Amino acid sequence: MTNLQDPQDSPAPQAPLGVEDAPGDPGPVAPPPGCPAHADPSAAAPALLYGERYLRNPAESYERMRRDHGQVAPVLLESDVPAWLVLGYREIRQVVMDVETYGRDSRRWNRWDEVPSDWPLMPWVAHSPMMHFTEGDEHRRRSAAVSDALACVDPFELRRHCERFADSLIDKFVGGGKADLVLDYVYSVPALAMGQMFGLPEDQLEYMAEAVTVSLLSNDEAMAAQQRAAEVVRRLVAAKREEPGPDVTSRFIQNSPDLTDEQLVGDLMVMIAAGMPATSYWIGNTVRLMLTDDRFTMTLAGNRRSIGEAMNEVLWADSPLQNVIGRFATRDTTLGGQHIRAGDLLVLGLAAANADPLLWPDTGAGYAGNNAYVSFTGGDYGCPAGAPDLGKIISETAIEVLLDRVPDLELAVGPDELQWMDSLWYRCLVSLPVTFTPSSAAGP
């Protein structure tokens, strides 16, 4: 690792997963004079990457930031913590591929002294045993173990499980003629599927899904929620050490004999926290698109092609994963015309990059057949091999079964009345109320 001072100089906060750093681990760079978000007094003010205006229409916010600052914009996160938002598609690609200049170890951050101890983004930014804070050979080794563990999932068996879970959930509301798909369906199918994949006890699935979801919100409950989720995973690791099974957790433990229990818990937390919410929101955002866009509302019933097209469009235009924190500059550099100082935090604006006008000079061009989105990030820290395919199987199956069983879905409120969750990371609905013609349950 480069450009890191001795950790005793100014130790960065640690995420509460509970592992002491090994001697000699890197610490943060001393804060540079001035603030990158206020470097030029004559420039436009840094944009707020939180608040009602941003949540109501993030795409509009990204357009305004790009107009005011270019492809890399100074922003303020919750509690007015300064950072850079990478808006450009080319700039995102540059950052994720250049691991020497843009590292992942958050102890490099030169702004830790400005971060409040109860910062709502702390659970997933403060350094911890999770693999996404590792670098170099260690990261490649742990990432390969994750990919190998996910490879044990049989995609055909996963689809069969998802069909069974989906039918069972629909049976509970199909007779009433109305439902809130977020609460009654969108969260539950991925939770059940992930539970099956990771060997989580069924009675822990709802609790785990709630804890992971809250840990990713921008509020003061995030840290406690992450701890609740981590405790579930700790018990899971202990159980699978005693009695391994045909699941991802057991395979990962077997493939990682050099990892401590805390490291195992951290890496499994990354897998579950990345997969469960993102898959849920992919389902929810796709169903919302199909209920509100005339191109899809005419072909809801049984049109498999329209489902695939809608899912692809969501990854481009309404990505479930909006932003990723992030990268930490290992040295002074220039990106998108902005001077980046060593230790500066860069937030990867995945949704903004997907909408980069330099990428789409023809505003009327469609997304069909184009899979070059950055919704799964990329480079060494992108989604592990196989993970996007598993998420697609879960999402596609859930939507197919829903539209087969309830083909006349209609939105119960106006599209503008839908509310979005307060999260920097994800773009997801608080609720999705629908009405439909009541029908009987599918039976056993």
PDB file of C-alpha atoms in Angstrom, residues 27-173:
ATOM      1  CA  GLY A  27      -3.662   4.604   8.941  1.00  0.00           C
ATOM      2  CA  PRO A  28      -5.066   7.772   7.383  1.00  0.00           C
ATOM      3  CA  VAL A  29      -3.165  10.519   5.637  1.00  0.00           C
ATOM      4  CA  ALA A  30      -3.029  13.814   7.521  1.00  0.00           C
ATOM      5  CA  PRO A  31      -5.776  16.180   6.314  1.00  0.00           C
ATOM      6  CA  PRO A  32      -4.573  18.556   3.587  1.00  0.00           C
ATOM      7  CA  PRO A  33      -5.195  22.270   3.941  1.00  0.00           C
ATOM      8  CA  GLY A  34      -8.550  23.391   2.624  1.00  0.00           C
ATOM      9  CA  CYS A  35     -11.503  21.264   1.650  1.00  0.00           C
ATOM     10  CA  PRO A  36     -11.880  19.624  -1.767  1.00  0.00           C
ATOM     11  CA  ALA A  37     -15.565  20.502  -1.701  1.00  0.00           C
ATOM     12  CA  HIS A  38     -14.701  24.211  -1.302  1.00  0.00           C
ATOM     13  CA  ALA A  39     -11.424  24.393  -3.211  1.00  0.00           C
ATOM     14  CA  ASP A  40     -12.473  27.251  -5.498  1.00  0.00           C
ATOM     15  CA  PRO A  41     -14.609  29.992  -3.878  1.00  0.00           C
ATOM     16  CA  SER A  42     -15.741  31.166  -7.318  1.00  0.00           C
ATOM     17  CA  ALA A  43     -17.061  27.736  -8.291  1.00  0.00           C
ATOM     18  CA  ALA A  44     -20.591  26.488  -7.715  1.00  0.00           C
ATOM     19  CA  ALA A  45     -21.266  25.271  -4.193  1.00  0.00           C
ATOM     20  CA  PRO A  46     -20.892  21.555  -3.495  1.00  0.00           C
ATOM     21  CA  ALA A  47     -24.087  19.595  -4.044  1.00  0.00           C
ATOM     22  CA  LEU A  48     -25.929  17.806  -1.258  1.00  0.00           C
ATOM     23  CA  LEU A  49     -25.987  14.046  -1.737  1.00  0.00           C
ATOM     24  CA  TYR A  50     -28.838  13.712   0.742  1.00  0.00           C
ATOM     25  CA  GLY A  51     -32.125  15.398   1.567  1.00  0.00           C
ATOM     26  CA  GLU A  52     -35.588  15.588   0.037  1.00  0.00           C
ATOM     27  CA  ARG A  53     -34.537  17.350  -3.166  1.00  0.00           C
ATOM     28  CA  TYR A  54     -31.936  14.706  -3.956  1.00  0.00           C
ATOM     29  CA  LEU A  55     -34.183  11.773  -3.040  1.00  0.00           C
ATOM     30  CA  ARG A  56     -37.145  13.047  -5.023  1.00  0.00           C
ATOM     31  CA  ASN A  57     -35.240  13.130  -8.299  1.00  0.00           C
ATOM     32  CA  PRO A  58     -31.610  11.962  -8.138  1.00  0.00           C
ATOM     33  CA  ALA A  59     -31.297  11.989 -11.947  1.00  0.00           C
ATOM     34  CA  GLU A  60     -32.096  15.695 -11.992  1.00  0.00           C
ATOM     35  CA  SER A  61     -29.544  16.261  -9.221  1.00  0.00           C
ATOM     36  CA  TYR A  62     -26.850  14.447 -11.191  1.00  0.00           C
ATOM     37  CA  GLU A  63     -27.583  16.556 -14.274  1.00  0.00           C
ATOM     38  CA  ARG A  64     -27.257  19.732 -12.206  1.00  0.00           C
ATOM     39  CA  MET A  65     -23.965  18.570 -10.651  1.00  0.00           C
ATOM     40  CA  ARG A  66     -22.579  17.709 -14.083  1.00  0.00           C
ATOM     41  CA  ARG A  67     -23.582  21.115 -15.423  1.00  0.00           C
ATOM     42  CA  ASP A  68     -22.035  22.967 -12.477  1.00  0.00           C
ATOM     43  CA  HIS A  69     -18.860  20.938 -11.986  1.00  0.00           C
ATOM     44  CA  GLY A  70     -18.272  18.517 -14.855  1.00  0.00           C
ATOM     45  CA  GLN A  71     -17.721  14.770 -14.622  1.00  0.00           C
ATOM     46  CA  VAL A  72     -16.381  14.885 -11.038  1.00  0.00           C
ATOM     47  CA  ALA A  73     -18.287  17.038  -8.567  1.00  0.00           C
ATOM     48  CA  PRO A  74     -17.650  18.168  -4.987  1.00  0.00           C
ATOM     49  CA  VAL A  75     -20.475  16.938  -2.774  1.00  0.00           C
ATOM     50  CA  LEU A  76     -21.500  16.884   0.857  1.00  0.00           C
ATOM     51  CA  LEU A  77     -22.659  13.610   2.384  1.00  0.00           C
ATOM     52  CA  GLU A  78     -24.849  13.315   5.480  1.00  0.00           C
ATOM     53  CA  SER A  79     -23.637  15.664   8.251  1.00  0.00           C
ATOM     54  CA  ASP A  80     -22.013  17.804   5.534  1.00  0.00           C
ATOM     55  CA  VAL A  81     -18.996  15.528   5.182  1.00  0.00           C
ATOM     56  CA  PRO A  82     -17.075  16.472   1.990  1.00  0.00           C
ATOM     57  CA  ALA A  83     -16.311  14.038  -0.810  1.00  0.00           C
ATOM     58  CA  TRP A  84     -16.087  13.818  -4.597  1.00  0.00           C
ATOM     59  CA  LEU A  85     -18.863  12.240  -6.685  1.00  0.00           C
ATOM     60  CA  VAL A  86     -17.623  10.608  -9.891  1.00  0.00           C
ATOM     61  CA  LEU A  87     -20.386  11.240 -12.452  1.00  0.00           C
ATOM     62  CA  GLY A  88     -18.692  10.345 -15.735  1.00  0.00           C
ATOM     63  CA  TYR A  89     -18.846   6.889 -17.275  1.00  0.00           C
ATOM     64  CA  ARG A  90     -15.259   7.065 -18.495  1.00  0.00           C
ATOM     65  CA  GLU A  91     -14.099   8.434 -15.138  1.00  0.00           C
ATOM     66  CA  ILE A  92     -15.844   5.594 -13.271  1.00  0.00           C
ATOM     67  CA  ARG A  93     -14.061   3.086 -15.475  1.00  0.00           C
ATOM     68  CA  GLN A  94     -10.756   4.840 -14.857  1.00  0.00           C
ATOM     69  CA  VAL A  95     -11.187   4.754 -11.085  1.00  0.00           C
ATOM     70  CA  VAL A  96     -12.285   1.123 -10.764  1.00  0.00           C
ATOM     71  CA  MET A  97      -9.480  -0.121 -12.976  1.00  0.00           C
ATOM     72  CA  ASP A  98      -6.659   1.928 -11.391  1.00  0.00           C
ATOM     73  CA  VAL A  99      -6.291   0.274  -7.984  1.00  0.00           C
ATOM     74  CA  GLU A 100      -2.849   1.801  -7.483  1.00  0.00           C
ATOM     75  CA  THR A 101      -4.187   5.362  -7.484  1.00  0.00           C
ATOM     76  CA  TYR A 102      -7.636   4.708  -5.999  1.00  0.00           C
ATOM     77  CA  GLY A 103      -7.428   2.295  -3.070  1.00  0.00           C
ATOM     78  CA  ARG A 104     -10.169   0.740  -0.985  1.00  0.00           C
ATOM     79  CA  ASP A 105      -8.717   0.971   2.534  1.00  0.00           C
ATOM     80  CA  SER A 106     -10.862   3.614   4.244  1.00  0.00           C
ATOM     81  CA  ARG A 107      -8.174   4.377   6.844  1.00  0.00           C
ATOM     82  CA  ARG A 108      -6.583   6.541   4.131  1.00  0.00           C
ATOM     83  CA  TRP A 109      -9.429   9.033   4.365  1.00  0.00           C
ATOM     84  CA  ASN A 110      -8.181  12.492   5.291  1.00  0.00           C
ATOM     85  CA  ARG A 111     -11.535  13.620   6.725  1.00  0.00           C
ATOM     86  CA  TRP A 112     -12.059  11.243   9.626  1.00  0.00           C
ATOM     87  CA  ASP A 113     -11.651  14.116  12.077  1.00  0.00           C
ATOM     88  CA  GLU A 114     -14.776  15.737  10.560  1.00  0.00           C
ATOM     89  CA  VAL A 115     -16.970  12.630  10.769  1.00  0.00           C
ATOM     90  CA  PRO A 116     -19.339  12.414  13.771  1.00  0.00           C
ATOM     91  CA  SER A 117     -19.172   9.189  15.771  1.00  0.00           C
ATOM     92  CA  ASP A 118     -22.840   8.462  15.014  1.00  0.00           C
ATOM     93  CA  TRP A 119     -22.510   9.121  11.284  1.00  0.00           C
ATOM     94  CA  PRO A 120     -25.236   7.029   9.607  1.00  0.00           C
ATOM     95  CA  LEU A 121     -22.889   5.902   6.818  1.00  0.00           C
ATOM     96  CA  MET A 122     -20.300   4.651   9.312  1.00  0.00           C
ATOM     97  CA  PRO A 123     -21.280   0.924   9.272  1.00  0.00           C
ATOM     98  CA  TRP A 124     -20.134   0.417   5.700  1.00  0.00           C
ATOM     99  CA  VAL A 125     -17.340   3.031   5.521  1.00  0.00           C
ATOM    100  CA  ALA A 126     -15.292   2.616   8.723  1.00  0.00           C
ATOM    101  CA  HIS A 127     -12.568   0.017   8.289  1.00  0.00           C
ATOM    102  CA  SER A 128     -13.519  -3.491   9.394  1.00  0.00           C
ATOM    103  CA  PRO A 129     -12.605  -7.134   8.653  1.00  0.00           C
ATOM    104  CA  MET A 130     -14.782  -7.084   5.515  1.00  0.00           C
ATOM    105  CA  MET A 131     -12.966  -8.034   2.327  1.00  0.00           C
ATOM    106  CA  HIS A 132     -13.966  -4.871   0.474  1.00  0.00           C
ATOM    107  CA  PHE A 133     -11.482  -2.928   2.624  1.00  0.00           C
ATOM    108  CA  THR A 134      -8.604  -5.233   1.668  1.00  0.00           C
ATOM    109  CA  GLU A 135      -6.203  -4.633  -1.175  1.00  0.00           C
ATOM    110  CA  GLY A 136      -3.684  -6.454  -3.367  1.00  0.00           C
ATOM    111  CA  ASP A 137      -3.154 -10.184  -3.061  1.00  0.00           C
ATOM    112  CA  GLU A 138      -5.289 -10.483   0.054  1.00  0.00           C
ATOM    113  CA  HIS A 139      -8.290  -9.006  -1.701  1.00  0.00           C
ATOM    114  CA  ARG A 140      -7.829 -11.156  -4.787  1.00  0.00           C
ATOM    115  CA  ARG A 141      -7.565 -14.301  -2.654  1.00  0.00           C
ATOM    116  CA  ARG A 142     -10.677 -13.545  -0.623  1.00  0.00           C
ATOM    117  CA  SER A 143     -12.656 -12.433  -3.666  1.00  0.00           C
ATOM    118  CA  ALA A 144     -11.776 -15.670  -5.477  1.00  0.00           C
ATOM    119  CA  ALA A 145     -13.028 -17.660  -2.472  1.00  0.00           C
ATOM    120  CA  VAL A 146     -16.342 -15.793  -2.659  1.00  0.00           C
ATOM    121  CA  SER A 147     -16.730 -16.506  -6.374  1.00  0.00           C
ATOM    122  CA  ASP A 148     -15.921 -20.175  -5.818  1.00  0.00           C
ATOM    123  CA  ALA A 149     -18.511 -20.429  -3.036  1.00  0.00           C
ATOM    124  CA  LEU A 150     -21.203 -18.822  -5.216  1.00  0.00           C
ATOM    125  CA  ALA A 151     -20.349 -21.222  -8.036  1.00  0.00           C
ATOM    126  CA  CYS A 152     -21.791 -24.084  -5.974  1.00  0.00           C
ATOM    127  CA  VAL A 153     -25.327 -22.690  -6.459  1.00  0.00           C
ATOM    128  CA  ASP A 154     -27.252 -24.670  -9.084  1.00  0.00           C
ATOM    129  CA  PRO A 155     -29.107 -22.053 -11.184  1.00  0.00           C
ATOM    130  CA  PHE A 156     -31.906 -24.462 -12.105  1.00  0.00           C
ATOM    131  CA  GLU A 157     -32.461 -25.454  -8.493  1.00  0.00           C
ATOM    132  CA  LEU A 158     -32.375 -21.778  -7.479  1.00  0.00           C
ATOM    133  CA  ARG A 159     -35.088 -20.990 -10.040  1.00  0.00           C
ATOM    134  CA  ARG A 160     -37.267 -23.842  -8.744  1.00  0.00           C
ATOM    135  CA  HIS A 161     -36.913 -22.574  -5.181  1.00  0.00           C
ATOM    136  CA  CYS A 162     -37.764 -19.025  -6.273  1.00  0.00           C
ATOM    137  CA  GLU A 163     -40.899 -20.213  -8.082  1.00  0.00           C
ATOM    138  CA  ARG A 164     -42.006 -22.057  -4.941  1.00  0.00           C
ATOM    139  CA  PHE A 165     -41.301 -19.068  -2.696  1.00  0.00           C
ATOM    140  CA  ALA A 166     -43.076 -16.700  -5.081  1.00  0.00           C
ATOM    141  CA  ASP A 167     -46.212 -18.854  -5.333  1.00  0.00           C
ATOM    142  CA  SER A 168     -46.360 -19.230  -1.566  1.00  0.00           C
ATOM    143  CA  LEU A 169     -46.130 -15.465  -1.004  1.00  0.00           C
ATOM    144  CA  ILE A 170     -48.692 -14.634  -3.700  1.00  0.00           C
ATOM    145  CA  ASP A 171     -51.124 -17.141  -2.175  1.00  0.00           C
ATOM    146  CA  LYS A 172     -51.217 -14.959   0.944  1.00  0.00           C
ATOM    147  CA  PHE A 173     -52.562 -11.846  -0.807  1.00  0.00           C
TER     148      PHE A 173
END
